[in-house]
Coordinates of C-alpha atoms in Angstrom, one line a residue:
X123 CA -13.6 37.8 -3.4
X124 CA -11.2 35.1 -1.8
X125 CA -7.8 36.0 -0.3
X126 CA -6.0 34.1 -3.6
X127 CA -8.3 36.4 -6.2
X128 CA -7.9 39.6 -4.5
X129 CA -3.4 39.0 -4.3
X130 CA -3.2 37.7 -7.6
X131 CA -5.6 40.7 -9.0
X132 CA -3.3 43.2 -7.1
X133 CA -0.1 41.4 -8.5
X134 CA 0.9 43.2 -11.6
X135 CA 0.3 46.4 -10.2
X136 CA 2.5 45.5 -6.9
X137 CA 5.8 48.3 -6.6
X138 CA 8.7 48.3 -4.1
X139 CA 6.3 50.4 -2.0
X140 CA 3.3 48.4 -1.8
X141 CA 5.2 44.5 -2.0
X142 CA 6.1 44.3 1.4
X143 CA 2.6 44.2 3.0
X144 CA 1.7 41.9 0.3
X145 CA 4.7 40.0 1.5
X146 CA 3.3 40.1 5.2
X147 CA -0.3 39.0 4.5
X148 CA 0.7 36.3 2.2
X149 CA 3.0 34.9 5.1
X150 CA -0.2 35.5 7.5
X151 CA -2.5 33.3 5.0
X152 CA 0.1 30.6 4.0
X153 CA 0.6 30.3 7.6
X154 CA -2.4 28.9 8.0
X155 CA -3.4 27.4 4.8
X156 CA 0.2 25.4 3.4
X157 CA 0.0 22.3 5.4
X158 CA 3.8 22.1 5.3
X159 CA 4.5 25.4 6.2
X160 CA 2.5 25.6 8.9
X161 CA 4.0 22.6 10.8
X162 CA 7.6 24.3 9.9
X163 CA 6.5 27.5 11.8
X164 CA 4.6 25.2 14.7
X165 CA 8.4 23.4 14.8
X166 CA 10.2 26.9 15.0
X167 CA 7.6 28.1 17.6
X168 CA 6.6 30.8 15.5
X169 CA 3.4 32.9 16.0
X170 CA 2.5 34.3 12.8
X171 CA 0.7 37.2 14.1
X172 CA 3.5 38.4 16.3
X173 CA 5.4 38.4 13.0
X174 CA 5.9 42.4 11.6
X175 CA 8.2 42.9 8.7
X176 CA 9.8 40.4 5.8
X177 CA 12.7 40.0 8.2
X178 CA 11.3 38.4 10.8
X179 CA 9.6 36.0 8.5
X180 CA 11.0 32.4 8.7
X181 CA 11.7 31.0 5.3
X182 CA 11.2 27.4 3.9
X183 CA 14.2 25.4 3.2
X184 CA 14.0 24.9 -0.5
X185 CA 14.7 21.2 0.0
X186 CA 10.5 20.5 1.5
X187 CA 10.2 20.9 -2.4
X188 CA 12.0 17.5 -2.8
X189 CA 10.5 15.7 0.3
X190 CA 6.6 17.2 0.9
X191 CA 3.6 18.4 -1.6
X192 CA 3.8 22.1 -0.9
X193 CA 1.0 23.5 -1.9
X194 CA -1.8 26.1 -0.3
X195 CA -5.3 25.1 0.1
X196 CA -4.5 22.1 -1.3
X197 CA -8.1 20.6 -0.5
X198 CA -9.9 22.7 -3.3
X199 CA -7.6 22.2 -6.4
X200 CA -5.7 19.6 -8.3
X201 CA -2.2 20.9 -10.2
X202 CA -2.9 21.2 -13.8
X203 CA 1.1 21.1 -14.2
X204 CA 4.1 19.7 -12.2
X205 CA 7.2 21.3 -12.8
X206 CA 10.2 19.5 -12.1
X207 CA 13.8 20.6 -11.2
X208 CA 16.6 19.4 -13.1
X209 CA 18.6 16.7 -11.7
X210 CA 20.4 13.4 -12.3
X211 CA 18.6 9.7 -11.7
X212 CA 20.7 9.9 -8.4
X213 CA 19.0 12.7 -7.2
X214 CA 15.8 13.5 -6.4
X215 CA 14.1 16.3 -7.9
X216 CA 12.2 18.9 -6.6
X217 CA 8.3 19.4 -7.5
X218 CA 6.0 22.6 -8.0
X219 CA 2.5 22.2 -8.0
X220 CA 0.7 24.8 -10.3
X221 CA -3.0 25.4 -10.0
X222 CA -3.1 27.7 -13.3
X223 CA -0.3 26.6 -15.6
X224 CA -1.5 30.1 -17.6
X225 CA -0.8 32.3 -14.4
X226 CA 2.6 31.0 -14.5
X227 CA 2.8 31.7 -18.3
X228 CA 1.7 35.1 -18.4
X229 CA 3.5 36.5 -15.2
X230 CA 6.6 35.1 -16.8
X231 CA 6.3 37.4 -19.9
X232 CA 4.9 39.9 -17.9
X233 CA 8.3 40.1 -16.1
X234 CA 10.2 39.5 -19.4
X235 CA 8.6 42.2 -21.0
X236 CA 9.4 44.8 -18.2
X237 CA 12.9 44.7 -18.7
X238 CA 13.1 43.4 -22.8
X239 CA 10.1 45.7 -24.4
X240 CA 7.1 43.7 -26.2
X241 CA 7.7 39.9 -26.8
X242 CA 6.1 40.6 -30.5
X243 CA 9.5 42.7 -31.2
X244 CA 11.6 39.4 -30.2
X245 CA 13.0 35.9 -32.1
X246 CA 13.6 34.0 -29.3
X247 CA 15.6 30.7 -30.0
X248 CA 16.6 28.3 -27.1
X249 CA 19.4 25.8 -26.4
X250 CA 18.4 24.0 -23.1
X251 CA 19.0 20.3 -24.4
X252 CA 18.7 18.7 -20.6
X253 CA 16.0 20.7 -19.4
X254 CA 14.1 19.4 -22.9
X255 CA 15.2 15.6 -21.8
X256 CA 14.4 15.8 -18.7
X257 CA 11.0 17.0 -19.1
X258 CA 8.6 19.2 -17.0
X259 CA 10.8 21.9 -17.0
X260 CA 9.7 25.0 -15.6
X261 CA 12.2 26.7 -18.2
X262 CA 11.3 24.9 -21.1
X263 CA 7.6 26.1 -20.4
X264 CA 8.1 29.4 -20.5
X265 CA 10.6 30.3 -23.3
X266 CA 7.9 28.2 -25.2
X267 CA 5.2 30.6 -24.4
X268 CA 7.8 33.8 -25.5
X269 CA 8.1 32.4 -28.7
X270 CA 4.3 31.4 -28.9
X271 CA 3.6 35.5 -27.7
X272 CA 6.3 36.8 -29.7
X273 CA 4.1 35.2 -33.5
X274 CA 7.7 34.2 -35.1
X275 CA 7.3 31.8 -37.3
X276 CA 11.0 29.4 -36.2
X277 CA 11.0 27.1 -34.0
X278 CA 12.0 28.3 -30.8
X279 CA 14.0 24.6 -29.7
X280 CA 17.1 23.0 -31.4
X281 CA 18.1 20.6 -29.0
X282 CA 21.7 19.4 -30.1
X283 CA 21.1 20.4 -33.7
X284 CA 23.5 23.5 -33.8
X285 CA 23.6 23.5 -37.3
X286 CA 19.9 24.2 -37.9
X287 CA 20.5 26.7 -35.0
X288 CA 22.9 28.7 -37.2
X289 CA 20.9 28.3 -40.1
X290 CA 17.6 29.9 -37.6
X291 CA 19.5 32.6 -37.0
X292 CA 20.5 33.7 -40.6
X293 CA 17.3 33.5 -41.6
X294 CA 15.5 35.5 -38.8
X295 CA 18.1 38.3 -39.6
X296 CA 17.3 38.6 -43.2
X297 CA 13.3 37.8 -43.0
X298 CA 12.8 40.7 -40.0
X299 CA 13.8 43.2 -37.9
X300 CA 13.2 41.6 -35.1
X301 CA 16.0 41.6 -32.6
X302 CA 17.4 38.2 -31.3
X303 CA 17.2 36.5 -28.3
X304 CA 19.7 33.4 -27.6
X305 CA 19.0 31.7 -24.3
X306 CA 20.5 28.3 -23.3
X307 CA 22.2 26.5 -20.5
X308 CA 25.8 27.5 -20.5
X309 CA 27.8 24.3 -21.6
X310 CA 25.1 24.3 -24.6
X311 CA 26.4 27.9 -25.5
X312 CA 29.6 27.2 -25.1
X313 CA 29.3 23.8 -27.1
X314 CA 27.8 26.5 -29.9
X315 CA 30.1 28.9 -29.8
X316 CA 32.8 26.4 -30.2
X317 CA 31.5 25.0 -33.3
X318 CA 31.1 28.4 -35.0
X319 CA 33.8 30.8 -33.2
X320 CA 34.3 33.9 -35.4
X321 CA 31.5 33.3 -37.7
X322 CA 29.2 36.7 -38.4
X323 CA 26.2 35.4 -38.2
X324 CA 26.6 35.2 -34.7
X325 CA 27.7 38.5 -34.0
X326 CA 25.0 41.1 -32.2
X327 CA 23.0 38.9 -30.6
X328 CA 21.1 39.0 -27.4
X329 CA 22.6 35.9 -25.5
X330 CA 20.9 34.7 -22.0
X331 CA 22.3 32.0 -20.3
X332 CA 20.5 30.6 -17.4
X333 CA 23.7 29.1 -16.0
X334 CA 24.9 25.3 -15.3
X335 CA 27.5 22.8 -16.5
X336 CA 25.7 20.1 -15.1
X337 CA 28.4 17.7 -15.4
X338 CA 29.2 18.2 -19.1
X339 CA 32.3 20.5 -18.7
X340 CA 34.2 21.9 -15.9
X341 CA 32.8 24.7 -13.5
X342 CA 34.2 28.4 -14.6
X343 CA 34.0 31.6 -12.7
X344 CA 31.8 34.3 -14.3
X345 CA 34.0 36.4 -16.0
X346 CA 35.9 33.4 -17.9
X347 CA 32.7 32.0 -19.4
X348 CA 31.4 35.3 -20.1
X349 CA 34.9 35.7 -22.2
X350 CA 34.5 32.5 -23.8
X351 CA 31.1 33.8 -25.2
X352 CA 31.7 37.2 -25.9
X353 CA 34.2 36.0 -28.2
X354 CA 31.9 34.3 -30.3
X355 CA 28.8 36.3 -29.6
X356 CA 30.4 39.9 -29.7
X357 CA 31.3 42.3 -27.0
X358 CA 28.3 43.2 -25.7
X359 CA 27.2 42.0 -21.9
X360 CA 26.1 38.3 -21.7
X361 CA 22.9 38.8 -20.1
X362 CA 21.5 35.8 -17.8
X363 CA 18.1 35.1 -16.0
X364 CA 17.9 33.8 -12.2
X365 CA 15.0 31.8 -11.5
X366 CA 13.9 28.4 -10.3
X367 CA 11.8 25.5 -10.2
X368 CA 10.3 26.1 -6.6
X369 CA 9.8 30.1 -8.1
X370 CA 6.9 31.3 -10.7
X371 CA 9.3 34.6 -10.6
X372 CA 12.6 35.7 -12.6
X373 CA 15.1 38.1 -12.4
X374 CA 17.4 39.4 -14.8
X375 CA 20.7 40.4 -15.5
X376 CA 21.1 42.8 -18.7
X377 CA 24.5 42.6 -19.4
X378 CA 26.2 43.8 -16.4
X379 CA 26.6 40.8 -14.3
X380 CA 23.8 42.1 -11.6
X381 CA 20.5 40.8 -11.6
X382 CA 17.1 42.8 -11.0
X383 CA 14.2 41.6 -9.7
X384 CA 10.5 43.2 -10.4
X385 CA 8.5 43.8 -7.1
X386 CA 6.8 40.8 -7.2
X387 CA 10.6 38.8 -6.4
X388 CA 11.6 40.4 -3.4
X389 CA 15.0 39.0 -2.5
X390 CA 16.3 39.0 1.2
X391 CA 19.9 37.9 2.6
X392 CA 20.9 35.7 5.6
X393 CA 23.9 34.9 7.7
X394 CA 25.1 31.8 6.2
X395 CA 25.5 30.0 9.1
X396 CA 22.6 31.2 10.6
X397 CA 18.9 30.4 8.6
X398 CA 17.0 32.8 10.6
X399 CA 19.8 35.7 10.9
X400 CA 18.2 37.8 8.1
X401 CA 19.0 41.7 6.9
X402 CA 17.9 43.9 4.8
X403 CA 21.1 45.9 5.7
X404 CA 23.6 42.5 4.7
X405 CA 25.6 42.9 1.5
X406 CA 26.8 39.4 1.4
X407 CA 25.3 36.3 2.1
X408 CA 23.1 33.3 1.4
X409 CA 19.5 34.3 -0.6
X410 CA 16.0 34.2 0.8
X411 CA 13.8 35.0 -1.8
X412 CA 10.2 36.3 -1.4
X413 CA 7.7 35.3 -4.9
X414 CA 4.8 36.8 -4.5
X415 CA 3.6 34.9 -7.5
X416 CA 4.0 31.9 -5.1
X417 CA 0.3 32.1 -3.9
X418 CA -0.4 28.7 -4.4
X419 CA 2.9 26.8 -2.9
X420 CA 4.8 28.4 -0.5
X421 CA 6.2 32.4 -1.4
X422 CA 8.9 32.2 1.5
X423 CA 11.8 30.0 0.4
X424 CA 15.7 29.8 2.0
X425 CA 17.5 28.8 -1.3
X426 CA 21.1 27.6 -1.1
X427 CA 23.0 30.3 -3.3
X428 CA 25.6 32.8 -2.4
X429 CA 24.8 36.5 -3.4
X430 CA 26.2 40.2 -3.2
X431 CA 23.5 42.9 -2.5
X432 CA 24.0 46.5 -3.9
X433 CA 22.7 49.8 -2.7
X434 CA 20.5 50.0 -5.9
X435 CA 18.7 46.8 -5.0
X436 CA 20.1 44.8 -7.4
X437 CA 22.1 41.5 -6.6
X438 CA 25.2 39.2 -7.9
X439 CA 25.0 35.5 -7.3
X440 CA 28.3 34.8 -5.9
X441 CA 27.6 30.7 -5.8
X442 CA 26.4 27.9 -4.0
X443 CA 26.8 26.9 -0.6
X444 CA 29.0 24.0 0.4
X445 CA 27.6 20.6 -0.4
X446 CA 24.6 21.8 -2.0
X447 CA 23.3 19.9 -5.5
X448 CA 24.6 21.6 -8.3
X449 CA 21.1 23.1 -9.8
X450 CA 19.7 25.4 -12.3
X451 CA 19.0 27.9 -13.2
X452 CA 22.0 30.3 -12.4
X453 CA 25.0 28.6 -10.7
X454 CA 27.8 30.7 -11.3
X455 CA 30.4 31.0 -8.9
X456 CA 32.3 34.5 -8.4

């Protein structure tokens, strides 16, 4: 059995125990096999075998997604997807390579289902209008596979047809007992919530947002678009999902305003000012996430956001650092 078969047959069974040497030879193999990766650590000096522990790992710069093909192996396979990151037509956008669009699929609801119970108990209903213009949307993809998993019968996408949305929503409440899912971009929510502030129907729902303005209204602070929504939506916690383009991996926040990852997303924090001044003892600073998912691109990955660790494990995205591209999916600042 290769290296790739025997990670990805260990990967749903991975725990907090067990990830960390899963971390350490998936660094040892990319090191070798992702072309780009491996000339980043020959750069740094690193020797891969002298590295011991997560921490001493050095992590890819998120933007070699915009500016190389990262992908392991990439000799033996062709993508049969590329997801793209969202972005205007001044930027450019980063790219994913997937070598089994289903792995990504099924992982995805794996993760879902963890912290949300069976996707067959679920509606799921989605307003992401620019991730569905954009196109190759990572996102997109896989609220598209809940819905498919889940066997409702509505639509799952509404676009900029809020009025239909509404109309989804009634009818889901009086045809089943499903419960409700809501996700969207923020400015979409908001945009909904606006139209149909105080109206019933909306009350009780499970809302996720996955963060962003992207240029369509002004930048808010957590708690003041959590207000805005709750408002419309009820009092329960907005709940939100952190994840990426460059990731196959998601965490969640379930209504408190702290995300959790599964042990597959192991999430790591440096000294902002230093890349390579990583801690597992740091409470504040930039993120370095670890996807074990990530067999076939790169699983070590220095994003750009600003994040608060807890003793629990759990973790707040705090921002974005300075002169970074506003990006999705979660982009709240604290």
């Amino acid at each position: 059995m290769s290296f790739r078969d025997e990670h990805l047959r260990q990967l749903s069974a991975l725990t907090a125990t067990t990830a960390p040497q899963a971390a350490l030879q998936l660094f040892r193999y990319q090191a070798r096999h992702c072309p780009p990766y491996a000339a980043y650590l020959k750069a740094l000096g690193c020797q891969p075998e002298q590295v011991a522990g997560s921490e001493e790992i050095p992590f890819l710069p998120i933007e070699f997604f915009k500016t190389h093909e990262v992908r392991t192996d990439p000799a033996e396979w062709q993508p049969q997807e590329v997801f793209l990151s969202s972005g205007t037509t001044r930027q450019q956008r980063s790219r994913h390579y997937v070598r089994d669009s289903q792995l990504y699929r099924r992982h995805a609801a794996e993760i879902f289902e963890r912290y949300y119970g069976p996707l067959n108990g679920w509606t799921i209903l989605a307003l992401l209008p620019s991730y569905l213009e954009q196109g190759e949307s990572s996102l997109v993809a896989m609220v598209e596979h809940f819905a498919q998993v889940s066997g409702q019968r509505q639509s799952a996408f509404f676009l900029h047809d809020h009025a239909a949305l509404l109309s989804a929503i009634e009818q889901a409440r009086q045809t089943s007992n499903r419960r409700i899912l809501l996700i969207g971009v923020s400015y979409a929510l908001l945009d909904f919530a606006a139209t149909y502030a105080g109206n019933p129907v909306l009350q009780g729902l499970t809302v996720l947002e996955t963060g962003g303005m992207k240029g369509r209204r002004r930048e808010m602070i957590r708690e003041e678009l959590y207000q805005e929504l709750q408002a419309a939506f009820g009092p329960a916690g907005i709940h939100s999902e952190y994840g990426m383009t460059e990731l196959l991996s998601q965490a969640y926040s379930l209504g408190d305003g702290r995300f959790h990852a599964p042990p597959q997303l192991q999430v790591l924090l440096r000294d902002p000012s230093d890349p390579f001044a990583v801690s597992a003892s740091r409470t504040t600073g930039a993120i370095n996430v670890i996807d074990l998912a990530n067999v076939d691109s790169c699983a070590f990955i220095e994003t750009k956001d600003l994040a608060r660790m807890h003793p629990d494990g759990s973790f707040e995205v705090l921002g974005r650092l300075d002169n970074s591209d506003i990006r999705g999916c979660n982009q709240l600042a604290d």
